[in-house]
Tab-separated table of C-alpha atoms and ligand atoms in Angstrom:
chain	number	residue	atom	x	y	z
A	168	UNK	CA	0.000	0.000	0.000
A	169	UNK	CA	1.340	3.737	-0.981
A	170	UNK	CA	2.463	5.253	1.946
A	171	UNK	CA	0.278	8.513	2.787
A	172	UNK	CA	2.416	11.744	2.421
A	173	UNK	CA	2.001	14.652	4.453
A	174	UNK	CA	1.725	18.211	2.639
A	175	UNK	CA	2.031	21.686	4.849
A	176	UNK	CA	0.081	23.994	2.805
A	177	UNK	CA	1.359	27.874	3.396
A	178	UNK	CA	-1.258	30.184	2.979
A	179	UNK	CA	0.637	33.836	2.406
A	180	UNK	CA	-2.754	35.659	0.781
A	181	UNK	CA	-3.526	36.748	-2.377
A	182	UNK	CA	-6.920	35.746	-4.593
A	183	UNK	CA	-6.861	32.561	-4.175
A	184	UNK	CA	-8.283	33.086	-0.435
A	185	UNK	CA	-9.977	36.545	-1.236
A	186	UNK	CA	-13.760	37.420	-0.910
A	187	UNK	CA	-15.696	40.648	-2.551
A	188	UNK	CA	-16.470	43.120	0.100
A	189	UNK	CA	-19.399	44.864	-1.533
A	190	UNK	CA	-19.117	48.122	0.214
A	191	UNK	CA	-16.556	49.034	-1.396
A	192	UNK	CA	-16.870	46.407	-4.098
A	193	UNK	CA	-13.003	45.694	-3.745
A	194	UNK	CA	-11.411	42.366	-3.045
A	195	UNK	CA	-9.889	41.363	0.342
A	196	UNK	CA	-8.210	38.710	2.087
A	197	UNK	CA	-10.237	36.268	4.333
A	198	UNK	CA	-9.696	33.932	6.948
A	199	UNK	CA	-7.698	31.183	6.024
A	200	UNK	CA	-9.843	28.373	7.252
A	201	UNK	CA	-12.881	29.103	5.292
A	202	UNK	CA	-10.325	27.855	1.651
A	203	UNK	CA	-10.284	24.329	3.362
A	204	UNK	CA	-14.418	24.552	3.525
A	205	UNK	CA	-14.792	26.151	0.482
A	206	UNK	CA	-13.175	22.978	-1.448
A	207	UNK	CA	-14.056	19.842	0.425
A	208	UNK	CA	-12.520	17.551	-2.586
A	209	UNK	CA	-8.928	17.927	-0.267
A	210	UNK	CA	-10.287	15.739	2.276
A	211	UNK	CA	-10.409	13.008	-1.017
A	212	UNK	CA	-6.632	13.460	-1.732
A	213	UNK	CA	-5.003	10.661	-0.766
A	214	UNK	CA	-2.588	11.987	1.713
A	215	UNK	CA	-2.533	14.213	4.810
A	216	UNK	CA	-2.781	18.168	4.697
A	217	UNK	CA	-1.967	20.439	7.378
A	218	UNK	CA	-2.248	24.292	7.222
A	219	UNK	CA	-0.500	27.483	8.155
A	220	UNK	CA	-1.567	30.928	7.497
A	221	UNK	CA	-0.116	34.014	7.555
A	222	UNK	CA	-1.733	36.266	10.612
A	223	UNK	CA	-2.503	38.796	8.330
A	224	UNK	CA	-2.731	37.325	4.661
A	225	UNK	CA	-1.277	40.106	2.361
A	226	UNK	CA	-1.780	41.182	-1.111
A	227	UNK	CA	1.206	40.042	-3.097
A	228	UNK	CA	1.975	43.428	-3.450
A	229	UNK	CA	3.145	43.663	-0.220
A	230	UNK	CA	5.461	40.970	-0.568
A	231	UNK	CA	8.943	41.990	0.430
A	232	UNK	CA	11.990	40.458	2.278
A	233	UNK	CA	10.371	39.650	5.822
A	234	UNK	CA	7.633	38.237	4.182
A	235	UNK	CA	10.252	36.197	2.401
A	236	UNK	CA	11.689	34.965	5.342
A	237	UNK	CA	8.531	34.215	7.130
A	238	UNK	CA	8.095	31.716	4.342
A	239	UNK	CA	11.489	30.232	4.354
A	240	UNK	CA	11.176	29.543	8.012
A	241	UNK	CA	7.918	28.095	7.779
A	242	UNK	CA	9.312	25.504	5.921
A	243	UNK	CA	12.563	25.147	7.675
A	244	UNK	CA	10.975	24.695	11.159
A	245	UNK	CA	9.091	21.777	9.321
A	246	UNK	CA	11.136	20.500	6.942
A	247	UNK	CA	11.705	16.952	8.374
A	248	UNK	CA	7.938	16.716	9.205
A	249	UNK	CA	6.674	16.715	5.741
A	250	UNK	CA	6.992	15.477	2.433
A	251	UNK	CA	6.310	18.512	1.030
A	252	UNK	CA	4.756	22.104	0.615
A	253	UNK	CA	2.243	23.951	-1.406
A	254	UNK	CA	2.663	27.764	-1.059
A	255	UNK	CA	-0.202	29.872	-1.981
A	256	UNK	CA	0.404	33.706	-2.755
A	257	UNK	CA	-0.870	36.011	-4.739
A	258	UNK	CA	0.270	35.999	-8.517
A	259	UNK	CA	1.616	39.647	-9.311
A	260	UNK	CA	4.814	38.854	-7.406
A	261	UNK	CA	4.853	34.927	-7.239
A	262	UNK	CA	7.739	35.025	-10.180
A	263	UNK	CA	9.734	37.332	-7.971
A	264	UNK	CA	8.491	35.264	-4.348
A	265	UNK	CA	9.306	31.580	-5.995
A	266	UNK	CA	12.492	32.811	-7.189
A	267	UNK	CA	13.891	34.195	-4.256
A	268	UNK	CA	12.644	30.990	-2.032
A	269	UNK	CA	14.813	29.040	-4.764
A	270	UNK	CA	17.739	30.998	-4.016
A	271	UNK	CA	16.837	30.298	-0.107
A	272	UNK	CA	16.811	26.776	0.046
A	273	UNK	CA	20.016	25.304	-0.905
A	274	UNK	CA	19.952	21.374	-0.817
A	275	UNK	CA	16.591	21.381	-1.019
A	276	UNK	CA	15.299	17.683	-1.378
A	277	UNK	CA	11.416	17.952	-1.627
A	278	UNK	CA	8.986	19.755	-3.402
A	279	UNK	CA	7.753	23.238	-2.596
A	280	UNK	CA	4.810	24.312	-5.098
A	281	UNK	CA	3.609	27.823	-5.116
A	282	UNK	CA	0.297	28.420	-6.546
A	283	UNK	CA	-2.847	31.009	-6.299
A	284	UNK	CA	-5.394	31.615	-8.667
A	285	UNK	CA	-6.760	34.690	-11.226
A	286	UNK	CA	-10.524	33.953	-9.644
A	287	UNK	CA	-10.940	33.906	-5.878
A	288	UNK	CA	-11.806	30.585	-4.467
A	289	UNK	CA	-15.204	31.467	-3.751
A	290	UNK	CA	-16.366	32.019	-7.629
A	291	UNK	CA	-17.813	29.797	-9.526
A	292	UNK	CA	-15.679	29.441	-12.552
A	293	UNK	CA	-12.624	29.834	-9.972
A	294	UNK	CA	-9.154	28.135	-11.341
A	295	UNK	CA	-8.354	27.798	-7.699
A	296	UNK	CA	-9.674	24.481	-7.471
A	297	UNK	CA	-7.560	22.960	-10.156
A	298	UNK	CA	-4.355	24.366	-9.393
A	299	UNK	CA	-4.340	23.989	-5.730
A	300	UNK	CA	-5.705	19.908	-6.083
A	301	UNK	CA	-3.003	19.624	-8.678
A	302	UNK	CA	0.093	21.092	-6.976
A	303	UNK	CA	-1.125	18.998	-3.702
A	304	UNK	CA	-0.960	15.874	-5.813
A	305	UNK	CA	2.221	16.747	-7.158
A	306	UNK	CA	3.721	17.515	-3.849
A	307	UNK	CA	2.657	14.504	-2.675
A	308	UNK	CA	4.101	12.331	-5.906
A	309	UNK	CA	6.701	10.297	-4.529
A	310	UNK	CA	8.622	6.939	-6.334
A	311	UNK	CA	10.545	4.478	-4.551
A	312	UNK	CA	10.087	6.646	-1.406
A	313	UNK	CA	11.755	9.572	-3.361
A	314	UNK	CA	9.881	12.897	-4.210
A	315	UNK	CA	9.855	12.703	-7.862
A	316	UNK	CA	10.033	16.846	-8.026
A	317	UNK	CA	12.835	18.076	-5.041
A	318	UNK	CA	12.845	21.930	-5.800
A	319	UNK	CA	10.837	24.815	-6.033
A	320	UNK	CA	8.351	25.303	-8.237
A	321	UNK	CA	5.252	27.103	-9.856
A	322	UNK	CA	2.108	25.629	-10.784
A	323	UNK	CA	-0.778	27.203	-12.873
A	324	UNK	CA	-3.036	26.296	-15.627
A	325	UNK	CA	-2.057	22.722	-16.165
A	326	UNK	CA	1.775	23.514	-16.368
A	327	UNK	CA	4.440	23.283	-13.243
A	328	UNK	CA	7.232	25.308	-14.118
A	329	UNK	CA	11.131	25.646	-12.402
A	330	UNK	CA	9.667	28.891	-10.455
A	331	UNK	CA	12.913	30.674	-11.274
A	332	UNK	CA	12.312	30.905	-14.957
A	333	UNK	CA	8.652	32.212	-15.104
A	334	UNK	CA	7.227	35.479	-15.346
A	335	UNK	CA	3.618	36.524	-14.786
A	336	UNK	CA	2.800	37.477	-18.617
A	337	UNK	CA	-1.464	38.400	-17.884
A	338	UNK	CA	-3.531	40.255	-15.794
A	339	UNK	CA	-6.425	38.278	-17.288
A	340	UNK	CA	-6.192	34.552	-18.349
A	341	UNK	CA	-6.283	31.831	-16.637
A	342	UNK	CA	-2.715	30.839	-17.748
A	343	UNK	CA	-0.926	33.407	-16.449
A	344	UNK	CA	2.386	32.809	-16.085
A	345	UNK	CA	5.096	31.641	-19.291
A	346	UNK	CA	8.167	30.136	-18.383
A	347	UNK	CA	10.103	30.747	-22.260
A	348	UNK	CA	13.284	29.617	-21.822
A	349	UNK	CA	12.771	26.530	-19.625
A	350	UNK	CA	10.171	23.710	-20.766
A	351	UNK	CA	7.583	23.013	-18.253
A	352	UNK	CA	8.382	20.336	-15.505
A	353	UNK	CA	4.708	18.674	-15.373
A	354	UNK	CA	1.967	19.222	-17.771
A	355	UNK	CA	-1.438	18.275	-16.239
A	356	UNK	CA	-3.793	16.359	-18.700
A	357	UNK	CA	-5.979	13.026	-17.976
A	358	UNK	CA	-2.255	12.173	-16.481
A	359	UNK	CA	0.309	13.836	-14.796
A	360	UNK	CA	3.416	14.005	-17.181
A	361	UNK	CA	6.683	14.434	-15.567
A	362	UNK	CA	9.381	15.600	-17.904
A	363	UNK	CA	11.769	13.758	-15.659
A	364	UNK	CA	14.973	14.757	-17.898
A	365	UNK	CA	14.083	18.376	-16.905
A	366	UNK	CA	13.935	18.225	-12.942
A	367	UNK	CA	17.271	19.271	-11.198
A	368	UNK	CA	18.518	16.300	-9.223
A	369	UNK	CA	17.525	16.096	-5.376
A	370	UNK	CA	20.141	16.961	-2.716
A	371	UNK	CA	21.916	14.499	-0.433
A	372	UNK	CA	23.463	17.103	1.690
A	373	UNK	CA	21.314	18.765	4.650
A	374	UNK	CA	19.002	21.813	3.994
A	375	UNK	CA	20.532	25.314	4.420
A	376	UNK	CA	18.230	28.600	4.422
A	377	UNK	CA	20.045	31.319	3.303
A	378	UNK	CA	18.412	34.692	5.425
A	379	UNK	CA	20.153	37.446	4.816
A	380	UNK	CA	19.126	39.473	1.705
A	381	UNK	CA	20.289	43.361	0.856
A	382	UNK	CA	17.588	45.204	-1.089
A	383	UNK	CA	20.222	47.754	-1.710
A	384	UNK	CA	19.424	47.206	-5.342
A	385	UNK	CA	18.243	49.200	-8.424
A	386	UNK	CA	16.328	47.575	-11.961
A	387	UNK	CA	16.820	50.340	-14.937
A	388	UNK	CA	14.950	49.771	-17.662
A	389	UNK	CA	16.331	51.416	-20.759
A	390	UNK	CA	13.632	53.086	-23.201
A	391	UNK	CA	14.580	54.913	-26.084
A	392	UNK	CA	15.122	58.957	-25.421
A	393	UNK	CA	16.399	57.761	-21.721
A	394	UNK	CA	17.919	60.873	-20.390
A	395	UNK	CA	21.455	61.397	-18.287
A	396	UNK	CA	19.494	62.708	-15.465
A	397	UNK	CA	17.521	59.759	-14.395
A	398	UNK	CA	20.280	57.343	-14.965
A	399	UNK	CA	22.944	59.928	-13.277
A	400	UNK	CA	19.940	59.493	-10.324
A	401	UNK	CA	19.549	55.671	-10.585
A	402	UNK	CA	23.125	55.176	-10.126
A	403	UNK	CA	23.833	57.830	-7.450
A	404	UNK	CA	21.218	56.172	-5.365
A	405	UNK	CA	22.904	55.742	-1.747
A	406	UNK	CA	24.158	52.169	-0.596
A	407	UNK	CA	23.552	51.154	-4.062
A	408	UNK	CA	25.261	47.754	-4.466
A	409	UNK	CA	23.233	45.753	-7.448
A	410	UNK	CA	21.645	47.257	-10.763
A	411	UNK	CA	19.210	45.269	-13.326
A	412	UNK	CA	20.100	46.693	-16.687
A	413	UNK	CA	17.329	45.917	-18.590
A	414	UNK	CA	18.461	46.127	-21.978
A	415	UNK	CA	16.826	45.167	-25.860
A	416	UNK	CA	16.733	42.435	-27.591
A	417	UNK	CA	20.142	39.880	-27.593
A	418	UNK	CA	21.296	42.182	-24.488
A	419	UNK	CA	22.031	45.540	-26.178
A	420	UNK	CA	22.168	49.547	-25.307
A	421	UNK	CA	23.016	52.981	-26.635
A	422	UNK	CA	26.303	53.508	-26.758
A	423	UNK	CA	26.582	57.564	-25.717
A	424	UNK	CA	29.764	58.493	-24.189
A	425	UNK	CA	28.142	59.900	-21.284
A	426	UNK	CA	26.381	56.373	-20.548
A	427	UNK	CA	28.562	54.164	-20.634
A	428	UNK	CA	30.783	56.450	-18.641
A	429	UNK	CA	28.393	56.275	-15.828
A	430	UNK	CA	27.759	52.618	-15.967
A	431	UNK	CA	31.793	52.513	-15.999
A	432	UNK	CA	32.117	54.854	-12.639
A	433	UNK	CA	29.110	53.204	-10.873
A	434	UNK	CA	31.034	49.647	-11.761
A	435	UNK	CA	33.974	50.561	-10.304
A	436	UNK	CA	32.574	52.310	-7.138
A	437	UNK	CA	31.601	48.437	-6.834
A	438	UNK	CA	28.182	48.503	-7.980
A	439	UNK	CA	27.261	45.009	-9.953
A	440	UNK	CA	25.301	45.776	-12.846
A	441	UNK	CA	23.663	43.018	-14.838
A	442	UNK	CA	22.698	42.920	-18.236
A	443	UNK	CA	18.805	41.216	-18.561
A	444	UNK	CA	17.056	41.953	-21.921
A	445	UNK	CA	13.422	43.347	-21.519
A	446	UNK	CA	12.240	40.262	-23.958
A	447	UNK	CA	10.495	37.304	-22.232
A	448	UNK	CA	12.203	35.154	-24.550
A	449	UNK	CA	15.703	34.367	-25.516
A	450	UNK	CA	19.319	35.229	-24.093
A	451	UNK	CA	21.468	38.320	-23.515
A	452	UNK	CA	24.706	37.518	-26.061
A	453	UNK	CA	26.866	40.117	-24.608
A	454	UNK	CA	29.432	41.683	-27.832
A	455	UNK	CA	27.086	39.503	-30.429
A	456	UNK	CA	26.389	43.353	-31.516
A	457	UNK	CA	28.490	46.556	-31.340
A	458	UNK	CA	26.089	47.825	-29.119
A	459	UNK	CA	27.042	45.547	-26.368
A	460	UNK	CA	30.801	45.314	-26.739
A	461	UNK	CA	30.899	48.114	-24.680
A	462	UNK	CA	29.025	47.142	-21.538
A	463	UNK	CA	30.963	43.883	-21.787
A	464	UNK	CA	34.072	45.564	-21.839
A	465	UNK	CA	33.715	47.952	-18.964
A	466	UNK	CA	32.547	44.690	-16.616
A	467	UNK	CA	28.698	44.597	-16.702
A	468	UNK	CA	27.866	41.021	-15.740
A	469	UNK	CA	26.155	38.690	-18.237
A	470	UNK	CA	22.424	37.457	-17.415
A	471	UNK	CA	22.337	35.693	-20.641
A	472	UNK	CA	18.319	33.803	-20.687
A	473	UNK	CA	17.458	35.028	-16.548
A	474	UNK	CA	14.322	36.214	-16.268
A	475	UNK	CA	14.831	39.999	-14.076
A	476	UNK	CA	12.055	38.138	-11.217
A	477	UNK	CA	15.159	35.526	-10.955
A	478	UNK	CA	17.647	38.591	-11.158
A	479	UNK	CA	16.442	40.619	-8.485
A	480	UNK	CA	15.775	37.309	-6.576
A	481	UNK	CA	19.927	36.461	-7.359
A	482	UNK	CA	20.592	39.942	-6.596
A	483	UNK	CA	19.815	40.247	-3.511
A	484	UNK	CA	20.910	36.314	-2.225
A	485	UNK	CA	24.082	36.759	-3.425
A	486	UNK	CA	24.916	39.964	-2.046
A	487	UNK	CA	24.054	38.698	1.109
A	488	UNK	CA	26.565	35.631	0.972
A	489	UNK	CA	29.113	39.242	1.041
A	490	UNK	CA	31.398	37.750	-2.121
A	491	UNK	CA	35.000	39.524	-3.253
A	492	UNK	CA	33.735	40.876	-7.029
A	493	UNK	CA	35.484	38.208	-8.988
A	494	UNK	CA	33.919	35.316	-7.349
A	495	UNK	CA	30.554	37.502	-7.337
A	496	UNK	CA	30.348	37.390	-11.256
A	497	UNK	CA	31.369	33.766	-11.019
A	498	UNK	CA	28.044	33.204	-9.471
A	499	UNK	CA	26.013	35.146	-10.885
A	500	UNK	CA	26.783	33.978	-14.252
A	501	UNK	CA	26.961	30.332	-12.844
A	502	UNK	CA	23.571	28.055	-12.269
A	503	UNK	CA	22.834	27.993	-8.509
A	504	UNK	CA	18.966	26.643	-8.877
A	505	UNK	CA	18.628	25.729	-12.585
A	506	UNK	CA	18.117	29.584	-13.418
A	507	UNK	CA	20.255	30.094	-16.206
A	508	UNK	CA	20.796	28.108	-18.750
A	509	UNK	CA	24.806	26.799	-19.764
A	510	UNK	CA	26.286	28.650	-22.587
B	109	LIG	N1	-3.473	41.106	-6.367
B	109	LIG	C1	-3.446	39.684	-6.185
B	109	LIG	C2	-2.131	39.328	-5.494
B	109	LIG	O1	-1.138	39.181	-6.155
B	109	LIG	C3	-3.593	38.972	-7.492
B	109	LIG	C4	-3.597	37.466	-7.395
B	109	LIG	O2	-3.574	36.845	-6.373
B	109	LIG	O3	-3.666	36.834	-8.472
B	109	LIG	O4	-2.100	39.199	-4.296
């Protein structure tokens, strides 16, 4: 007989667990316990589900780095209890909240699911239902008493993806979040299909949650007519330690004297600046064009296909593990969690 696996299901906030309060017609969080009542099929799963909630659930607007931590202690308190975890937060920041947990749980050796919904639980044609059931049941999918997924991940609309490579790409349907340069893990039909060859390997060695982050960090998004003034402010922010440059296309930018010449000052004050193209698809190729020969040769560091949720996410882990520069770019450039693909 299959042995019964026990799932801690984190409730953070977000839609999933809202309700409609119709004086001022605005959606807010509710009480945790009323999801479990509001979808009695979990009591047919066949394993064993315990909750925790967040005192106050938040908006996933709110999210920041406590919140963060809350969540990476929830499941390091209770790591050797269960078999594995279904986070639920709200999707406009679950790219950036998956990512991040990623980057805090090194060795991790059993699943952690995030999920949430675009419809509130409550509502009829609600996609709660689906993706919470489903990211339960792959929580709980274990073979030869080994989790068959052992890292973090994000499941919507019939598709788990390696959290750190998705983005939230709409507001409004159902599948809302695209993972482009990373094939989905576990596509949901009749059958669960694992696309085993895809799933980073499970660790041997012991869990380790990495808690300090430094939010000292900057993304600057580059838009044709940019002026001097509001990168000159960007990168004259104080304590600034990390910068997104989120360039076009294959990784490129203009090549004005007087930009580059602050990207060069700010780089050698220490700053790390990363180049991250604004597409949702394909790779920075740092020097493939003139236009970023430059910013290759005065140090910016190469994101190649990272998506900027897993950049800020990388950002501010690996500033907090306080690395000399050289082995900093090392790192960065290197695959910690499976969230950058080898060159
Ligand atoms: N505003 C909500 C949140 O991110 C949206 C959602 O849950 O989908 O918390």
């Amino acid at each position: 007989m299959a042995i019964q696996r026990n799932i801690l299901l984190i409730y953070t906030g977000g839609t999933i667990g809202m309700v409609k309060d119709y004086e001022t017609n605005a959606l807010r969080a509710f009480d945790f316990r009323q999801i479990l009542e509001n979808i009695p099929e979990l009591k047919h799963l066949d394993c064993h589900i315990d909750s925790y909630s967040f005192e106050s659930p938040i908006d996933s607007s709110n999210m920041n780095t406590f919140y963060f931590v809350q969540i990476a202690e929830v499941i390091e308190k209770r790591y050797n209890e269960y078999d594995g975890f279904v986070v639920l937060t709200g999707s406009d920041t679950m790219s950036y909240t998956s990512s991040m947990i990623s980057f805090m749980l090194e060795n991790l050796s059993k699943p952690v699911i995030f999920t949430g919904s675009q419809l509130p639980i409550g509502y009829l044609r609600t996609d709660a239902k689906e993706n919470l059931i489903t990211s339960i049941e792959i929580a709980s999918a274990y073979e030869d008493d080994e989790p068959i997924v052992s890292e973090v991940c994000l499941y919507f609309e019939y598709k788990l993806y390696r959290a750190n490579r998705t983005t939230k790409l709409s507001a409004e349907q159902f599948e809302a979040f695209a993972s482009m340069n990373y094939p989905p893990l576990v596509e949901s039909g009749v059958h669960l299909h694992f696309n085993k060859s895809l799933l980073l390997k499970s660790k041997e060695s012991d869990l380790i949650v990495r808690k300090k982050l430094v939010t000292d960090i900057a993304i600057l998004k580059l838009f044709p007519g940019i002026s001097k003034n509001v990168v000159e402010s960007i990168l004259s922010t104080p304590d600034l330690k990390g910068v997104i440059l989120e360039t076009y296309g294959a990784g490129n930018a203009l090549t004005e004297e007087w930009f580059i010449n602050l990207l060069s000052e700010a780089i050698q004050s220490g700053v790390h600046i990363v180049n991250i193209t604004q597409c949702v698809g394909g790779s920075v190729i740092m020097g493939h064009y003139e236009t970023s020969t430059r910013l290759k040769y005065i140090g910016v560091i190469d994101g190649r296909d990272m998506t900027t949720e897993s950049a800020v996410a990388k950002l501010m882990y690996l500033l907090g593990v306080g690395l000399e520069k050289e082995e900093f770019v090392y790192y960065f450039q290197k695959s910690l969690r499976g969230e950058i693909s080898n060159q």
